[in-house]
mmCIF file of C-alpha atoms in Angstrom:
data_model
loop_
_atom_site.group_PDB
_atom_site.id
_atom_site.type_symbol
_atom_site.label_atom_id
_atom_site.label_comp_id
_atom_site.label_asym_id
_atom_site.label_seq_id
_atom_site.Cartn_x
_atom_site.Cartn_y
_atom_site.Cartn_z
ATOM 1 C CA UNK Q 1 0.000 0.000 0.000
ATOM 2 C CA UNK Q 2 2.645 2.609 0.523
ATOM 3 C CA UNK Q 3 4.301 1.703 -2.693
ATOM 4 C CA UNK Q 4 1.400 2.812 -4.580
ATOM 5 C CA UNK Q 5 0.935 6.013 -2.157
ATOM 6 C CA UNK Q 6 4.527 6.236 -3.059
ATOM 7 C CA UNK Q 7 4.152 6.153 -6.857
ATOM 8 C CA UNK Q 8 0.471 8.478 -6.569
ATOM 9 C CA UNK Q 9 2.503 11.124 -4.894
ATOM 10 C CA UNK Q 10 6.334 11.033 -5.902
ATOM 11 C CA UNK Q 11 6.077 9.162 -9.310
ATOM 12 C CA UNK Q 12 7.633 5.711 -11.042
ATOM 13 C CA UNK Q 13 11.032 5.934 -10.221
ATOM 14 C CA UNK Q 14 10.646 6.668 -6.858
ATOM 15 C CA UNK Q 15 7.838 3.557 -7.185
ATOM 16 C CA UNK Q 16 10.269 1.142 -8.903
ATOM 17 C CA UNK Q 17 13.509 2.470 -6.668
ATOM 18 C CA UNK Q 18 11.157 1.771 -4.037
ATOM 19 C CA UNK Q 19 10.005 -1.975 -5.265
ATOM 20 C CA UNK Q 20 13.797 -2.512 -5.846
ATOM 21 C CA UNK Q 21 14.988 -1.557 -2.488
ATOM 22 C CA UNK Q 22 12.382 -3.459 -0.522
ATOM 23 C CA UNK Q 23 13.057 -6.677 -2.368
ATOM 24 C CA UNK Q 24 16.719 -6.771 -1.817
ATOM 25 C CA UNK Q 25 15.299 -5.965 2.579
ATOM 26 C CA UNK Q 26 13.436 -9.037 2.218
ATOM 27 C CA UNK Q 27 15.680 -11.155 0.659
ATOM 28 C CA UNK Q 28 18.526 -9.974 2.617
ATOM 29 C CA UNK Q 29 16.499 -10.187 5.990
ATOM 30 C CA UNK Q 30 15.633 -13.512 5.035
ATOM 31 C CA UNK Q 31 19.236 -14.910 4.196
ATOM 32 C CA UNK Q 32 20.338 -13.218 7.646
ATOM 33 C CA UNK Q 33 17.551 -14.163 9.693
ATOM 34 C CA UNK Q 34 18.573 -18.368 8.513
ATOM 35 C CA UNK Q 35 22.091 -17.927 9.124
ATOM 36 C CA UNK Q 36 20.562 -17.662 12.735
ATOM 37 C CA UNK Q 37 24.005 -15.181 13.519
ATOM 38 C CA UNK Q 38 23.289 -12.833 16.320
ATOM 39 C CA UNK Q 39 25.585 -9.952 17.652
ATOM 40 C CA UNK Q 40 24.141 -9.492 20.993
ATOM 41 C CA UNK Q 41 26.553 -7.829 23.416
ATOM 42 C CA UNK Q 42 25.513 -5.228 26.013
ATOM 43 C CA UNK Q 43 22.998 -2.943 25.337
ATOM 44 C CA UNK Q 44 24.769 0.248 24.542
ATOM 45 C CA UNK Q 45 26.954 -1.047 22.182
ATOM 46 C CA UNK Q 46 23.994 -3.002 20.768
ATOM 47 C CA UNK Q 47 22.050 0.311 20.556
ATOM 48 C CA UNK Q 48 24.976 1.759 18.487
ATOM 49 C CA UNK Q 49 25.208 -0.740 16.277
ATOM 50 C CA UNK Q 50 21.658 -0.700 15.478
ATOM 51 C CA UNK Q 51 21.807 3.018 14.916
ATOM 52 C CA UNK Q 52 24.400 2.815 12.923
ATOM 53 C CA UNK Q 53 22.916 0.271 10.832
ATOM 54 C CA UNK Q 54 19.577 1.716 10.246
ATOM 55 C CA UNK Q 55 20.731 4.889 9.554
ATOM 56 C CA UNK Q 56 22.996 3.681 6.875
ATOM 57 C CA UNK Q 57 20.000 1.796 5.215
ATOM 58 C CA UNK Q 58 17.989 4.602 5.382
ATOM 59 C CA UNK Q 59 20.444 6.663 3.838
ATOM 60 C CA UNK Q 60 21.374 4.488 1.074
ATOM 61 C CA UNK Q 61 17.239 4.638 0.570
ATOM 62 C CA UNK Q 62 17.550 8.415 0.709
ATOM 63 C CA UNK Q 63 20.325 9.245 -1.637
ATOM 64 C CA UNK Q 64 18.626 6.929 -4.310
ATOM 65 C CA UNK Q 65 15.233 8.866 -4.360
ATOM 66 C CA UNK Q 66 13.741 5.268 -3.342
ATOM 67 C CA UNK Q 67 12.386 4.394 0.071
ATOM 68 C CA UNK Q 68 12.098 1.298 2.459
ATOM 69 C CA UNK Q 69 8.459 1.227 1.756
ATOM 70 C CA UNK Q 70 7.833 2.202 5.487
ATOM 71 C CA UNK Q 71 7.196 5.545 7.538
ATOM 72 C CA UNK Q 72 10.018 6.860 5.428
ATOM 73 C CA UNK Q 73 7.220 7.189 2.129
ATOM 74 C CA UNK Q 74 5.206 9.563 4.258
ATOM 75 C CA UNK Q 75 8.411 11.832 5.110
ATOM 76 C CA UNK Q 76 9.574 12.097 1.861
ATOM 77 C CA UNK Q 77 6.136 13.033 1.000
ATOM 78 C CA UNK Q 78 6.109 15.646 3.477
ATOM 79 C CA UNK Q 79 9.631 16.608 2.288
ATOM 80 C CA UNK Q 80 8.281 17.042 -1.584
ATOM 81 C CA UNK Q 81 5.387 19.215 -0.236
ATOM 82 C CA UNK Q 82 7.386 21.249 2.649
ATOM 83 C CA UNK Q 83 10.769 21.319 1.988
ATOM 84 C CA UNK Q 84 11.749 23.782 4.709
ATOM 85 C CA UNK Q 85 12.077 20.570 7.485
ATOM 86 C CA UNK Q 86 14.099 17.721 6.560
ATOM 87 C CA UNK Q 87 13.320 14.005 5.470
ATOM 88 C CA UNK Q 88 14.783 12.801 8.633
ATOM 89 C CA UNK Q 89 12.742 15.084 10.783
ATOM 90 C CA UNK Q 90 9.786 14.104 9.558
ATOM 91 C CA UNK Q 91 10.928 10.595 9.888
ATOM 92 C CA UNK Q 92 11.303 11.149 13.204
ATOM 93 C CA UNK Q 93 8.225 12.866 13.598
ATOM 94 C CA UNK Q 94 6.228 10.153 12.342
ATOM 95 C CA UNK Q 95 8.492 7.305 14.598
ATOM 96 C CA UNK Q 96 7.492 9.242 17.668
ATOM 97 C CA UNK Q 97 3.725 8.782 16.430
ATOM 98 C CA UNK Q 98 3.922 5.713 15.889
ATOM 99 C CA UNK Q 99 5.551 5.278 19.218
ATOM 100 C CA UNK Q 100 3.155 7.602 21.276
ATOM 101 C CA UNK Q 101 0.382 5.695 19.543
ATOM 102 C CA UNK Q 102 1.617 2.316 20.470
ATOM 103 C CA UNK Q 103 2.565 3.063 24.493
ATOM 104 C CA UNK Q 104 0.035 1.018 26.067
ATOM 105 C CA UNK Q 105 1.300 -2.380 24.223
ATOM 106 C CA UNK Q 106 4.694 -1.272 23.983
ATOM 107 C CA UNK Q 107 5.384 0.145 27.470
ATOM 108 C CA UNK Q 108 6.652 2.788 28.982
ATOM 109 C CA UNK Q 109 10.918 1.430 28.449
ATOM 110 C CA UNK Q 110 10.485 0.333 25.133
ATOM 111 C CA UNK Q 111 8.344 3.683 24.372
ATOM 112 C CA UNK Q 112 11.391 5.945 25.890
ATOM 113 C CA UNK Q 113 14.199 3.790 24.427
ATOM 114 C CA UNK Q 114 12.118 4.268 20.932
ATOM 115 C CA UNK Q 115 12.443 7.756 21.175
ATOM 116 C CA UNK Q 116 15.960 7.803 21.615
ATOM 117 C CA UNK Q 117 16.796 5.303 19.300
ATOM 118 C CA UNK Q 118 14.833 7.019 16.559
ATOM 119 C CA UNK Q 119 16.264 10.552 17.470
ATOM 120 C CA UNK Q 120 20.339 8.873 17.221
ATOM 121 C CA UNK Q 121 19.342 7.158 13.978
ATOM 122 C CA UNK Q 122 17.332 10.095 12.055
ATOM 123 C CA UNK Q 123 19.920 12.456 13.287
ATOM 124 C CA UNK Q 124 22.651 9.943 11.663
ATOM 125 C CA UNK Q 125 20.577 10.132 8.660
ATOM 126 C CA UNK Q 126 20.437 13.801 8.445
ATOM 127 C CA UNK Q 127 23.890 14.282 9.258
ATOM 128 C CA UNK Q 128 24.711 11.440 5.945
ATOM 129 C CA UNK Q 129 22.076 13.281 3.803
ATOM 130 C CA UNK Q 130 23.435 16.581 4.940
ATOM 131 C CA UNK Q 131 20.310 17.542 5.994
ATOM 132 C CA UNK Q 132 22.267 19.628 9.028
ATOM 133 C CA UNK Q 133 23.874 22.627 6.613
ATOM 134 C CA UNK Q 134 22.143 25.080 6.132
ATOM 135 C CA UNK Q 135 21.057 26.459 2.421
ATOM 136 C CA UNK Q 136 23.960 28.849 1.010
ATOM 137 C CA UNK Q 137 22.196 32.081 0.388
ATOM 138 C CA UNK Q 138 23.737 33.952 -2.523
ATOM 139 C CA UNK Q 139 26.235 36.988 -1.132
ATOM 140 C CA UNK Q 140 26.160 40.800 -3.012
#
C-alpha cells in the first residue's frame, strides 16, 4: 500500500527504486535471519550498532530517491510538499507517532528507548544526507 501512495505522490522511479529496495530488505532479511548469527553484546553497544545500521540503510534509501516502503514514504512526501524541514525530521516525527500511539502495548521502556533510538538514527541520517547545513544564500 505505501508503494502505490509512493508512486500516486512522488512518481515511477521513486515507485520502482522503491520496489527494488524493498526486495533486496526481504531477501537480505531472510538470508540473515537463517544464518541464525546474532551480535548481541551489552545494550549500549547493541544500541549503536543498530543506529548505525539503520541509519545507513535509510540513507542508502535516501540518496537513491527510493524508500524502504515504510514511515520513510510519508516523510519524503512531506519533504516534496514542505521542503523547509528535513526528510529525517519528519521521519522522526512520524516514529514518535507511531511510538506515542503504540505506548500502552509497547510500554513505557520500550516507548522511551524508541524515542531515543529514533532521534540517534534520524539524526545519523540527516547528518549522511546533509540535511544539518544550512542552504547557502547567494552573497552581493
Amino acid at each position: 500500500m505505501l508503494l502505490l501512495i509512493g508512486l500516486a505522490f512522488l512518481g515511477r522511479l521513486f515507485f520502482f527504486t522503491s520496489l527494488a529496495s524493498s526486495l533486496a530488505y526481504i531477501v537480505f532479511f531472510n538470508l540473515f535471519y537463517n544464518l541464525h548469527f546474532s551480535i548481541l553484546t551489552w545494550f549500549p553497544i547493541d544500541f549503536v550498532i543498530a543506529v548505525v545500521l539503520i541509519a545507513f540503510g535509510y540513507y542508502c534509501c535516501l540518496s537513491e530517491d527510493s524508500s524502504t516502503a515504510g514511515l520513510d514514504v510519508f516523510a519524503i512526501i512531506c519533504h516534496k510538499y514542505w521542503p523547509q524541514i528535513p526528510t529525517s525530521r519528519y521521519l522522526r516525527y512520524f516514529n514518535m507517532l507511531v511510538l506515542v500511539a503504540g505506548f500502552v502495548s509497547y510500554g513505557w521502556r520500550s516507548v522511551l528507548i524508541g524515542i531515543l533510538f529514533s532521534v540517534c538514527f534520524t539524526q545519523l541520517v540527516g547528518w549522511l544526507t546533509h540535511e544539518h547545513r544550512e542552504p547557502v544564500t547567494a552573497r552581493n
